[in-house]
Each structure stands twice: as C-alpha cells, then as structure tokens.
Short mmCIF file of C-alpha atoms and ligand atoms in Angstrom, two decimals:
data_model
loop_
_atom_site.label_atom_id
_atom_site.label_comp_id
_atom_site.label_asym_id
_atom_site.label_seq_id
_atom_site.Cartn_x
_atom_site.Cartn_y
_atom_site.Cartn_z
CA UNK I 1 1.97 31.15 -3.74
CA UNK I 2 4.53 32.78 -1.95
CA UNK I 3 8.21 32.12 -2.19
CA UNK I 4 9.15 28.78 -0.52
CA UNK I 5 12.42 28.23 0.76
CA UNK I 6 13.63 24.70 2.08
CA UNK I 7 12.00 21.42 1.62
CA UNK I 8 8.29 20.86 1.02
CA UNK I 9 6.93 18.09 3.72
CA UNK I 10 5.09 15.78 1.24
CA UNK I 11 3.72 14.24 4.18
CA UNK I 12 0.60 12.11 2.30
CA UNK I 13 0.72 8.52 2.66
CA UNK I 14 1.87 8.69 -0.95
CA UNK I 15 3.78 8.76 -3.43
CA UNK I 16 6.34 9.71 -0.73
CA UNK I 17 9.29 11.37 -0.92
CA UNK I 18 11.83 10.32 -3.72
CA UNK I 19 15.66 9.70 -2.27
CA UNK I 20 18.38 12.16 -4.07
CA UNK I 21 20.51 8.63 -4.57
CA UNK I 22 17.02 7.47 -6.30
CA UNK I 23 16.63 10.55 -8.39
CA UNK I 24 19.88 10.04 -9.88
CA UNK I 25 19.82 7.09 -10.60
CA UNK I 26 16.67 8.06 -12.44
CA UNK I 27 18.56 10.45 -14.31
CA UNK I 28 20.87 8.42 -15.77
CA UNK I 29 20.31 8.13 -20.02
CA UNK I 30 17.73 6.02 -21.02
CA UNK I 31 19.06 2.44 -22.52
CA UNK I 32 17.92 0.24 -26.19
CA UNK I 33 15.11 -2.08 -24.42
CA UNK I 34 16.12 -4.41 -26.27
CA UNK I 35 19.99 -4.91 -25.65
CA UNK I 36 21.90 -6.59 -23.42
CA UNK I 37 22.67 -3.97 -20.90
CA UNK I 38 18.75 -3.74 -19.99
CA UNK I 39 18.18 -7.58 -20.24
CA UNK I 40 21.27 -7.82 -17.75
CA UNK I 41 19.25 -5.05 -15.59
CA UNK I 42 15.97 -7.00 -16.23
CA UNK I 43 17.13 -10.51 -14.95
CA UNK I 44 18.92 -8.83 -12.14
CA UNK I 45 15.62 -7.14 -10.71
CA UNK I 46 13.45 -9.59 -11.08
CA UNK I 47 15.48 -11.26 -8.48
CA UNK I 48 16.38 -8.26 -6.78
CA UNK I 49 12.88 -7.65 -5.82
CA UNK I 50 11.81 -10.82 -4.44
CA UNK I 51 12.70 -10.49 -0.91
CA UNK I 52 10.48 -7.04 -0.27
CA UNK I 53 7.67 -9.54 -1.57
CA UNK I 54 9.10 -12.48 0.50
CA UNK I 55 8.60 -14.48 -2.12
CA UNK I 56 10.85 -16.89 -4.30
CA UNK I 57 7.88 -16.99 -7.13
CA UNK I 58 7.68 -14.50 -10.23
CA UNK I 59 7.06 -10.95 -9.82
CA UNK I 60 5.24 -9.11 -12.69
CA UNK I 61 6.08 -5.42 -13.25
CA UNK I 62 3.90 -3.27 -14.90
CA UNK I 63 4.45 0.32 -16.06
CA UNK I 64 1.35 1.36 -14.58
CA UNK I 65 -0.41 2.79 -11.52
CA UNK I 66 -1.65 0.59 -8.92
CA UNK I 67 -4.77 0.43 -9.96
CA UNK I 68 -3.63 -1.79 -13.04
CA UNK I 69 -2.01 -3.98 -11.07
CA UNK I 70 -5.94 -4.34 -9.10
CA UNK I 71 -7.30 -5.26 -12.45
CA UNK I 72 -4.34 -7.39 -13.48
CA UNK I 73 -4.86 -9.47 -10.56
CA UNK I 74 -8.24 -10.34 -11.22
CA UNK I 75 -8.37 -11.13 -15.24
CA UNK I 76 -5.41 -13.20 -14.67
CA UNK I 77 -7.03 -15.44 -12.20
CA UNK I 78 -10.75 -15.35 -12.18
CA UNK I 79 -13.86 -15.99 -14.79
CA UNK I 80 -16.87 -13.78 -15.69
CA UNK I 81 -19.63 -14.73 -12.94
CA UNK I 82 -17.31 -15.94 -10.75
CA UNK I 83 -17.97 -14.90 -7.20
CA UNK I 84 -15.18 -12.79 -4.98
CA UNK I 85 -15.61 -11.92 -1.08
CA UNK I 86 -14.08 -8.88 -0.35
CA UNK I 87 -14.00 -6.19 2.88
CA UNK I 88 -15.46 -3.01 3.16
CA UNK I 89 -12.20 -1.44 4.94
CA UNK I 90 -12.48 2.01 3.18
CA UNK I 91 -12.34 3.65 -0.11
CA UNK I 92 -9.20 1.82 -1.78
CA UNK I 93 -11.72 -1.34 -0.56
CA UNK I 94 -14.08 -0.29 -2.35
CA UNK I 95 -13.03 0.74 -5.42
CA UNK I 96 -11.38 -2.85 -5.70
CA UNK I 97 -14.83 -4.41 -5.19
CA UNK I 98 -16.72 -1.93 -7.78
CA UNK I 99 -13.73 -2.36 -10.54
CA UNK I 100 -14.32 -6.80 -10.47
CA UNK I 101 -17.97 -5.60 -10.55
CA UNK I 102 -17.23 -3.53 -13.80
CA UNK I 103 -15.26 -6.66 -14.88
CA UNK I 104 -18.03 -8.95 -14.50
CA UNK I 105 -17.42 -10.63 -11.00
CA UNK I 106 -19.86 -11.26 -8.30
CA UNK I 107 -18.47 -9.78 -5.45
CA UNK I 108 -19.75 -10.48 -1.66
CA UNK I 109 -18.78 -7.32 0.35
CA UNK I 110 -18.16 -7.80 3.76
CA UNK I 111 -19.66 -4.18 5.24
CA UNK I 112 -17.14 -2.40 7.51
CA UNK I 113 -17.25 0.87 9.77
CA UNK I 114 -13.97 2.09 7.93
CA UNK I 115 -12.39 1.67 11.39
CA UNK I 116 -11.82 -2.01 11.40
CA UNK I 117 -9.54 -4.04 9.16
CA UNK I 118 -10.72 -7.52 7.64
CA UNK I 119 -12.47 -9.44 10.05
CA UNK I 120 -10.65 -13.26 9.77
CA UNK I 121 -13.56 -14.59 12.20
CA UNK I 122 -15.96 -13.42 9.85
CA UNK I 123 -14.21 -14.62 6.71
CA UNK I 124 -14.09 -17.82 8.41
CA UNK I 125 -18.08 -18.06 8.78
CA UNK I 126 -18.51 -16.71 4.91
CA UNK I 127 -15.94 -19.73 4.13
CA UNK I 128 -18.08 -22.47 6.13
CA UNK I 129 -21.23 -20.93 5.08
CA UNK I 130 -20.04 -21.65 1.11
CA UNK I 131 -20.58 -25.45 1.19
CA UNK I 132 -20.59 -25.76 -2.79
CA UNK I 133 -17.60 -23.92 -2.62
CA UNK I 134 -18.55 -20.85 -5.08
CA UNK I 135 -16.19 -18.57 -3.84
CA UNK I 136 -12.94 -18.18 -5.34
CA UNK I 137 -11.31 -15.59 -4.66
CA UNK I 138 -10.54 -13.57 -1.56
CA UNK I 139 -9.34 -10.05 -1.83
CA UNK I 140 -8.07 -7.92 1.16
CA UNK I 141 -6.52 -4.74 1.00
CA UNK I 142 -3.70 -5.07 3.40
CA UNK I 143 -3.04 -1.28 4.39
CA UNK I 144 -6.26 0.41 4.25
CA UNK I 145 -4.45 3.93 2.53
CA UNK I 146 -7.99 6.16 3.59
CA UNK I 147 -7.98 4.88 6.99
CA UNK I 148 -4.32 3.55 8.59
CA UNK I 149 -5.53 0.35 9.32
CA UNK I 150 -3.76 -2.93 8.48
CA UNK I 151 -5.24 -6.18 8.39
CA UNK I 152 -3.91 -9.36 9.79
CA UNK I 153 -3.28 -11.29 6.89
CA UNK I 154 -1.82 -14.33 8.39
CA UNK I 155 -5.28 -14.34 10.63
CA UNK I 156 -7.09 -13.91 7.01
CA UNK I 157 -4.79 -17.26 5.60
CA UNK I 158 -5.46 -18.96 9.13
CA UNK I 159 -9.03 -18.62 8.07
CA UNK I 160 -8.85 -19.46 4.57
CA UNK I 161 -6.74 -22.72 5.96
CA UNK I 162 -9.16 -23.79 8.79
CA UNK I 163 -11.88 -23.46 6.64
CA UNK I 164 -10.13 -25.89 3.83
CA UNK I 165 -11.37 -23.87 1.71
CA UNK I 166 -9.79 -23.28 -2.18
CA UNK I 167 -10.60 -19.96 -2.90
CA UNK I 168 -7.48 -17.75 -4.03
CA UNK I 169 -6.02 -14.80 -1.60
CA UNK I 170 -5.90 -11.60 -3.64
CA UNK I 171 -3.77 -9.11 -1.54
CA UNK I 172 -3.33 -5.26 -2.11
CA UNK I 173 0.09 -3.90 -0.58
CA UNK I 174 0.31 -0.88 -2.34
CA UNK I 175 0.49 0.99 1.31
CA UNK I 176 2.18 -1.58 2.84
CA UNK I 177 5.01 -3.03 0.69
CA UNK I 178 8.27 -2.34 1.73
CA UNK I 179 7.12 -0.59 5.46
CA UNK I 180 5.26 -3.01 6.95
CA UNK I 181 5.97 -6.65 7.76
CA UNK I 182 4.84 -8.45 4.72
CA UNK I 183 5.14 -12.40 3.74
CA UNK I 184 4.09 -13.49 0.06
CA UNK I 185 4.87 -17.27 0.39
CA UNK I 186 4.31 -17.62 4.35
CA UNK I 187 1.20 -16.37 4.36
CA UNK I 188 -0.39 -18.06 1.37
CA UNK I 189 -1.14 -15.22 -0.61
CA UNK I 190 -1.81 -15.88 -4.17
CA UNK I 191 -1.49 -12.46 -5.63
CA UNK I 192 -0.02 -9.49 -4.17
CA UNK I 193 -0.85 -6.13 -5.77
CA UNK I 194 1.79 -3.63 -5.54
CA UNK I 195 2.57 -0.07 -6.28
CA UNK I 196 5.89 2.30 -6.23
CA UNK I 197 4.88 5.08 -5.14
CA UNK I 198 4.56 4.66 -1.48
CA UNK I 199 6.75 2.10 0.92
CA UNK I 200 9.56 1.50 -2.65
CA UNK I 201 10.18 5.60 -2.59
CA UNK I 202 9.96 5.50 -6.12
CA UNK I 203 7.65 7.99 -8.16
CA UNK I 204 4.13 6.97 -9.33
CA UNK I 205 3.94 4.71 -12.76
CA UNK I 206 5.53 1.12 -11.96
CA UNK I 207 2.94 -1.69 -10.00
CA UNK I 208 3.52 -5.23 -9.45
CA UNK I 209 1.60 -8.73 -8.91
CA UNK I 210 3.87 -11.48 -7.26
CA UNK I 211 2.22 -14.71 -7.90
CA UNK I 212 2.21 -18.12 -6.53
CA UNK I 213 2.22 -21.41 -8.29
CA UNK I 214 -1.72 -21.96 -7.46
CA UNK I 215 -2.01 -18.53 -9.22
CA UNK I 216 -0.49 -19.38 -12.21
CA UNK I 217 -2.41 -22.49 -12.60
CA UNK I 218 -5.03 -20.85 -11.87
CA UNK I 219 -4.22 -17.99 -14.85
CA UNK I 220 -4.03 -21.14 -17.23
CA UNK I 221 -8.28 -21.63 -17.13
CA UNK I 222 -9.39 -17.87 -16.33
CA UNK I 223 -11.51 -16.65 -18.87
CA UNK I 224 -11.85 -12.66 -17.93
CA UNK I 225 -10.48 -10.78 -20.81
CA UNK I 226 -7.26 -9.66 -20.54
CA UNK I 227 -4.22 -8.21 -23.05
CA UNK I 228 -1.94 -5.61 -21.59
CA UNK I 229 -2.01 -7.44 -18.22
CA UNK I 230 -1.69 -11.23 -19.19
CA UNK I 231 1.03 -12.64 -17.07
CA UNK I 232 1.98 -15.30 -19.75
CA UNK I 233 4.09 -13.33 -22.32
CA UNK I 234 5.61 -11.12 -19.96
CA UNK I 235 6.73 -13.58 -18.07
CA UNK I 236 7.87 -15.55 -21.26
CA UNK I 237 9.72 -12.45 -22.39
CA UNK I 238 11.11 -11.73 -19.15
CA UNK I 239 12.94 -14.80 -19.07
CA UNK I 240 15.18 -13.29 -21.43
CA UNK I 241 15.28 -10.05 -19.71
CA UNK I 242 12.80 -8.45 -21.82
CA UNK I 243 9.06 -6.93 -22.08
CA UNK I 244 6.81 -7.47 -24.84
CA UNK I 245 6.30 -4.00 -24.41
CA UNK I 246 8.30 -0.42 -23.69
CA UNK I 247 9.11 -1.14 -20.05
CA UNK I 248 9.93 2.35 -18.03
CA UNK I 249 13.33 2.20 -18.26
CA UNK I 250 13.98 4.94 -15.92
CA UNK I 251 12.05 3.88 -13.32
CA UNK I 252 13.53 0.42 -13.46
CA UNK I 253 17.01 2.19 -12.40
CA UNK I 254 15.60 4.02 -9.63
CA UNK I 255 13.66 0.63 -8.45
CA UNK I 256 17.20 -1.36 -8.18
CA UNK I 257 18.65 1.77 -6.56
CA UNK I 258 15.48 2.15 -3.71
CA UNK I 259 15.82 -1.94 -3.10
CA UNK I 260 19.32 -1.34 -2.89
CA UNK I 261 18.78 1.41 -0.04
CA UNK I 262 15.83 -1.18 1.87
CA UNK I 263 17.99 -4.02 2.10
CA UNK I 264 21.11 -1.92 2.77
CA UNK I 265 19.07 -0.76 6.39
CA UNK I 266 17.41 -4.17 6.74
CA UNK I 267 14.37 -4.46 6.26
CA UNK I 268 13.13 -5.57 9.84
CA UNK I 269 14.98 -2.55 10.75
CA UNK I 270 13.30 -0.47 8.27
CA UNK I 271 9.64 -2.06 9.84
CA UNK I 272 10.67 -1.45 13.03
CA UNK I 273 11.00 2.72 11.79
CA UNK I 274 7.79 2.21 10.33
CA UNK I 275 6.34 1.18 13.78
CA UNK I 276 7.93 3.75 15.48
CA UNK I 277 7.32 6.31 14.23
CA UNK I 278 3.30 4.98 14.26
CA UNK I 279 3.59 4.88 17.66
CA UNK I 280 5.04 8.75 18.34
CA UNK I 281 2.21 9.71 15.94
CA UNK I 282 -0.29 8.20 17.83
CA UNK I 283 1.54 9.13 21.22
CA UNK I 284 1.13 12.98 19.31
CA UNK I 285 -2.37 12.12 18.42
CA UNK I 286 -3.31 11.27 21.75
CA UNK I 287 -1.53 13.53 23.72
CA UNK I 288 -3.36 16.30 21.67
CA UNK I 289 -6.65 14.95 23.10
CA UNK I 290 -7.91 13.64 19.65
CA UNK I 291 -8.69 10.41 17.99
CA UNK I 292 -6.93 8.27 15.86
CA UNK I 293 -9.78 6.80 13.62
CA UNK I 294 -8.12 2.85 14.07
CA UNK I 295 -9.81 1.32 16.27
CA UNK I 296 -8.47 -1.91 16.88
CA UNK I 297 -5.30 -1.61 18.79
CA UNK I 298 -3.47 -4.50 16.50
CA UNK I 299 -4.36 -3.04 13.25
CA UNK I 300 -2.21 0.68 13.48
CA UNK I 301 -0.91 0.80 10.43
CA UNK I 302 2.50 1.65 10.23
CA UNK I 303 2.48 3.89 7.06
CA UNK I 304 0.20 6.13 8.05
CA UNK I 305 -2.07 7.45 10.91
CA UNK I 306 -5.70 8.88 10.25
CA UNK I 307 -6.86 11.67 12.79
CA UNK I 308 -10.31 11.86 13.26
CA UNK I 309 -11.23 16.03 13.91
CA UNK I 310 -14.35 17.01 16.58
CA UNK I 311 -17.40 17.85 15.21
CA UNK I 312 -17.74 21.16 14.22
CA UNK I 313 -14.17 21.61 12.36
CA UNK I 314 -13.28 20.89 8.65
CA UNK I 315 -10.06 19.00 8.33
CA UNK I 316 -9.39 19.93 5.07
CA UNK I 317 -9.56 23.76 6.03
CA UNK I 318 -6.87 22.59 8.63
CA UNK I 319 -4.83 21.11 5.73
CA UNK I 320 -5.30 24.40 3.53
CA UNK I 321 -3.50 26.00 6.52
CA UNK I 322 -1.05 23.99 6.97
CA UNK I 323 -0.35 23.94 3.55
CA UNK I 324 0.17 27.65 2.85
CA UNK I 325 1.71 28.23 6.27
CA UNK I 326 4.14 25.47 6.83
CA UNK I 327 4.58 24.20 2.88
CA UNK I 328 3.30 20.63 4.48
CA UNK I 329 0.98 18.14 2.61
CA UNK I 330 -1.04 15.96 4.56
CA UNK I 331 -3.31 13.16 3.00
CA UNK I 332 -7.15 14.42 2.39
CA UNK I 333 -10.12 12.51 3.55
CA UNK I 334 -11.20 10.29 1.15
CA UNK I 335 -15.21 9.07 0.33
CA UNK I 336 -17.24 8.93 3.33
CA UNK I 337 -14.38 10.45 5.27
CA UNK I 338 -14.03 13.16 3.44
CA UNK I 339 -13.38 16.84 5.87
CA UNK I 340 -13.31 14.70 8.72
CA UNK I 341 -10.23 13.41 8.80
CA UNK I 342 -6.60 14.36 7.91
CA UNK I 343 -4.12 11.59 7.19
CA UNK I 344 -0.56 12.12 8.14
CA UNK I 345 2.26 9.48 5.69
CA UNK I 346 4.91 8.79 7.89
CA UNK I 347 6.53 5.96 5.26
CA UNK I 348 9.34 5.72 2.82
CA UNK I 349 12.58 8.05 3.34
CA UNK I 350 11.68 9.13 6.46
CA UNK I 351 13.76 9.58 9.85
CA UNK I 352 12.71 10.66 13.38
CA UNK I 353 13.93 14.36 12.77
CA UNK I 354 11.19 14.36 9.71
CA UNK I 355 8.82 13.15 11.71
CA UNK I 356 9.49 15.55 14.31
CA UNK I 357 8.72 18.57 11.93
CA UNK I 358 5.96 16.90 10.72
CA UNK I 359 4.06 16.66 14.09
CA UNK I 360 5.16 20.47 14.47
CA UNK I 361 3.63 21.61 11.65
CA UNK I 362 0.20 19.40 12.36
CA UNK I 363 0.39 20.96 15.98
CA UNK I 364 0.97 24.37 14.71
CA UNK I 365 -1.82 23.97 11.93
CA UNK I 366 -4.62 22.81 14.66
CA UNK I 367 -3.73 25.81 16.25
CA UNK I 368 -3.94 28.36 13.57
CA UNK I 369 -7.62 26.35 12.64
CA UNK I 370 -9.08 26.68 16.15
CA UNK I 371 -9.01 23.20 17.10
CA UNK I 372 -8.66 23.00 20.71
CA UNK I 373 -6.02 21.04 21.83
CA UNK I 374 -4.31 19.80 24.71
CA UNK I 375 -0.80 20.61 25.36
CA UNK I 376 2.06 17.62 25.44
CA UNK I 377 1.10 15.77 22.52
CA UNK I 378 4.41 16.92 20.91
CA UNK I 379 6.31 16.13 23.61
CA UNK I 380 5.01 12.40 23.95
CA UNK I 381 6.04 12.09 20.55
CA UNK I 382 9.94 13.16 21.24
CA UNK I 383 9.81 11.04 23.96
CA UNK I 384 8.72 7.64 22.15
CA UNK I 385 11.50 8.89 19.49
CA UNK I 386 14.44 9.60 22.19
CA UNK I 387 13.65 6.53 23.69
CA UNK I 388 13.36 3.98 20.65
N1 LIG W 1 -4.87 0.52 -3.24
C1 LIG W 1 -4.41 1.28 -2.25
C2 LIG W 1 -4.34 0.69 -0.86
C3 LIG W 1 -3.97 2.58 -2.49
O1 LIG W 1 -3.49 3.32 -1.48
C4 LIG W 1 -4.04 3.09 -3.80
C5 LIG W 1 -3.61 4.46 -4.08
O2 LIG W 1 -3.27 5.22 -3.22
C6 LIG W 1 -4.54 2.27 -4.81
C7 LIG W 1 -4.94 0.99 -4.49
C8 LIG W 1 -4.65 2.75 -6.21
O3 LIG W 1 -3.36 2.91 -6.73
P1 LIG W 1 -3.01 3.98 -7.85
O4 LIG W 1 -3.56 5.29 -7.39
O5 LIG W 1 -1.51 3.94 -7.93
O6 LIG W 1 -3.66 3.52 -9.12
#
C-alpha cells in the first residue's frame, strides 16, 4: 500500500463513516454499569431513540451485530414449526430465511429476481390463500443492502390489513433506519430489526428490535429457545436504567451523540438528503449509459444504489482499481451478484460535496477498467445536486 494522504471514501453501504463529534464522544472514559450516571444515560436513550423508530413502544438494544438482532426477533416471537413467509429480495433476504430455518421455522419464500422489492399483491394472495391461518409471521427486509431496493412497507401492512389476517410483521431496517422514511407504529410493524452501523453513523456492535404491544404478547407464549436475546429481563432491568448484562458503554455515548446530530438536521430533512443524493447517483448512473439493477422505479433505495456492469467486465476488478487508485471503497457484489455489480453507500454523514467525489472516483475507476462509458453522467449528477 502506498502512502495515503487525505480521507479514505468508505463509500460501502456500511458501516459508514463515523462523525468526529461521534468519535469523541466515544472516547470519553468508560463509566461503572451499574451507577447512576449510566442508569441516568440508560433511561435517557431509551427515549432518545424512539423517534428514529417512530415508535412510542420499547426499544431493545443489544451489543451485537445485526444479525442478532435477526435471530432475536424471531425466538422472541415465534414457536418451533411455526410457519414464516418471507421474500426472496437478495442475499440479506436470504440469510434471514435460512437462519429461522436453522432455528426450526417453516419458512415460505416468496422467489424474487433480486431486482424487485416485496411484492404486497402477492403477499396479499399468500394471506387469502392461508384460510386456517398457519402463518404467523411476516418478515421483510426493508432496504435490500445487496441490491438498493426498498420495499413498500405500508403496501406490505395494507396487505396484511386487507387480508385480516394475524400474522406478525417482522421488519429488517438495518439499511434503512435513520435514512429512509421509516414508521414503527404507523405502519403496523411488530418488530423492527436494527443495526448501527449504517443510517445511526455509529461503528458496528450495537442492534436493536423495537416492539409493539402484539409483539410482546406475543413473546409471552413463544416457545423458540432463547437466553441472551429474551426481551423480558432486559426490559425489566432497563426500567431501572440497567442491563442484565455488560452493555457497550462506549457505544451507548456515541449513539446519544449520532441521535443528537439526526434530530438536530431533522430528520425529514435528513430523508430528503438521502433521496437526493439517490437521485444524482442514478442521474450519474444513467448518464454513464449503465444500469441501475432496481427495477421498479418506486423502490430506489435511498442508502444505496447497485450498478449493474455489461457483460464481459468484472466489477470487482473495477473496485480493486478504484481502491488502490483513488483510496475509495465501494460495496462488493454479494451471492448471486457477486462481480457483477458494484454498490455505491451514499448514507450516514454524507453531504453533496462527498457525493460529488464519490461519483468522480466511480467515473474515473470505469475508465481506468475499460468500461465504456458515455460522457455527462457526472455532470447530470452536479446538476440534480445544484438544483436540490
Ligand atoms: N440485514 C441487512 C439488510 C444488512 O445490510 C445486514 C448487514 O449488512 C444484515 C442484515 C446483517 O447485519 P450484521 O452484518 O450487522 O450482522
């Protein structure tokens, strides 16, 4: 590795790039767990971080990945043999579905082209179809991370709600949460899986599951095993501003600090960014004569855009260049989509002048790989910025 000088571009759809005002409030010493000055931080977050759910019900924190927080969502709620619908949206998708197989659920998987989000018309034919009502949970991964496609979730409750049907609404915003419009209570969802590496701006290691009442009854009769993850005694325990285990103290500082920063900007304000700078990607995309892989204009997902590459070039060996050219990481093809795509994260601390570079760097990486472009994509891109 050569010498770098300025900023990397950590340009993956996440984790994203930590805010210096987040880092030090990282950085600040590490507090007993169990004194007052953390329960007083405790309390304080757990309402704190309601409104990035828009919710008013409990929020669970876990130190963990998001990927816990997947797992947590299903012991707490669900029974070995129940049945599960879920999407085939991509690879997050489907490592959802195989981890409630591992754990002993039936799950129906909706196939998908990787393209598409959740399909609410077809969820609402599963839902009539199920007569003896078997199903009972459904799980949708809002922001599809391997793909940049978002899924209507308040088409997915419309569903659920037309259908009459009781099955619980398992949600995964760990791409989404704090970027893209999100509702918790107006939308119905039951559980929403969380992460902070991505939309929060925090580093990897703290997930969440906000819950709704019908949740937590539910989490009374659910039989799946379950220790680490139980909701009951950390919500007991939290009550008094405490964990029943080591909570990341650390990472609870930067957390307040990061909501701090969202609400501080607004956080339609800090969708409406999100969307923007979407649409000057895709306006760069385009402009470049290449394909976004999204293919239903509702569903561009805000956090990131996936570009699909013509046959014949690797987009990994166009990431390599970047990489060692332009210090820039861009987000890999994942599964099935793996070398044909590159994913460029435009989420989190992020302003237009970042994404400007970014799009530079992309254009001047397709170069250097041979992919034939057209000229003016970058210029599109300014333009949508300039005139936002
Ligand atoms: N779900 C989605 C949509 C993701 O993007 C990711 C990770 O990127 C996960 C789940 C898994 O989370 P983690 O890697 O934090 O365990």
């Amino acid at each position: 590795m050569t010498s770098r000088t300025g900023r990397h571009f950590l340009q993956i759809p996440g984790p994203t790039n930590v805010p210096d005002q987040v880092l030090r409030a990282m950085s600040a010493p590490t507090i007993d767990h169990r004194g007052p000055e953390f329960a007083a931080l405790t309390v304080r977050l757990l309402d704190l971080i309601k409104p990035v759910f828009a919710t008013s019900g409990p929020v669970v924190i876990y130190p963990a990945s998001g990927t816990g927080a997947w797992e947590a969502a299903l012991v707490n709620t669900l029974s070995p043999g129940d049945r599960v619908l879920a999407f085939e949206t991509g690879h997050f998708a489907t490592l959802w579905r195989e981890m409630a197989g591992a754990l002993g659920l039936k799950v129906d998987f909706v196939p998908g082209d990787w393209r598409h989000g959740a399909d609410p018309e077809e969820l609402a034919r599963r839902l009539a179809a199920d007569t003896k009502r078997v199903i009972k949970a459904v799980c949708v991964v809002h922001n599809e991370t391997s793909t940049g496609v978002t899924s209507r979730i308040a088409d997915i409750r419309r569903a659920i709600d037309a259908a009459d049907h009781p099955a619980l609404l398992l949600v995964d915003t760990i791409s989404s949460l704090g970027s893209i419009d999100y509702r918790h209570d107006e939308w119905g969802v039951d559980v929403t899986v969380a992460g902070s590496q991505k939309g929060l701006m925090l580093p990897p290691g703290l997930s969440f599951n906000a819950v709704s009442e019908k949740a937590l009854v539910a989490s009374k009769s659910a039989r799946l095993k379950k220790s680490f993850w139980d909701w009951a005694p950390i919500i007991e325990a939290n009550k008094r501003g405490f964990f029943p285990y080591t909570p990341a103290t650390n990472l609870l500082y930067g957390l307040s600090e990061a909501l701090e920063m969202l609400y501080a900007e607004g956080l339609p304000e800090v969708y409406a960014r999100h969307t923007r700078h979407s649409a000057a990607t895709r306006a760069a995309v385009v402009g470049w004569g290449l394909e976004v892989l999204c293919a239903d204009e509702r569903e561009h997902s805000g956090s990131l855009t996936a570009v699909l590459l013509p046959d014949g070039h690797d987009a990994d060996h166009v990431r390599k260049i970047i990489l060692e050219r332009f210090d820039m990481s861009l987000g890999a093809g994942l599964g099935r989509l793996s070398g044909r795509i590159f994913r460029i994260g435009h989420l989190g601390h992020f302003n237009d002048l970042t994404l400007a570079g970014t799009l530079a760097g992309v254009r001047m990486g397709l170069d250097l790989a041979g992919v034939r472009v057209e000229p003016g994509g970058l210029g599109a891109a300014l333009e949508v910025l300039r005139d936002a």
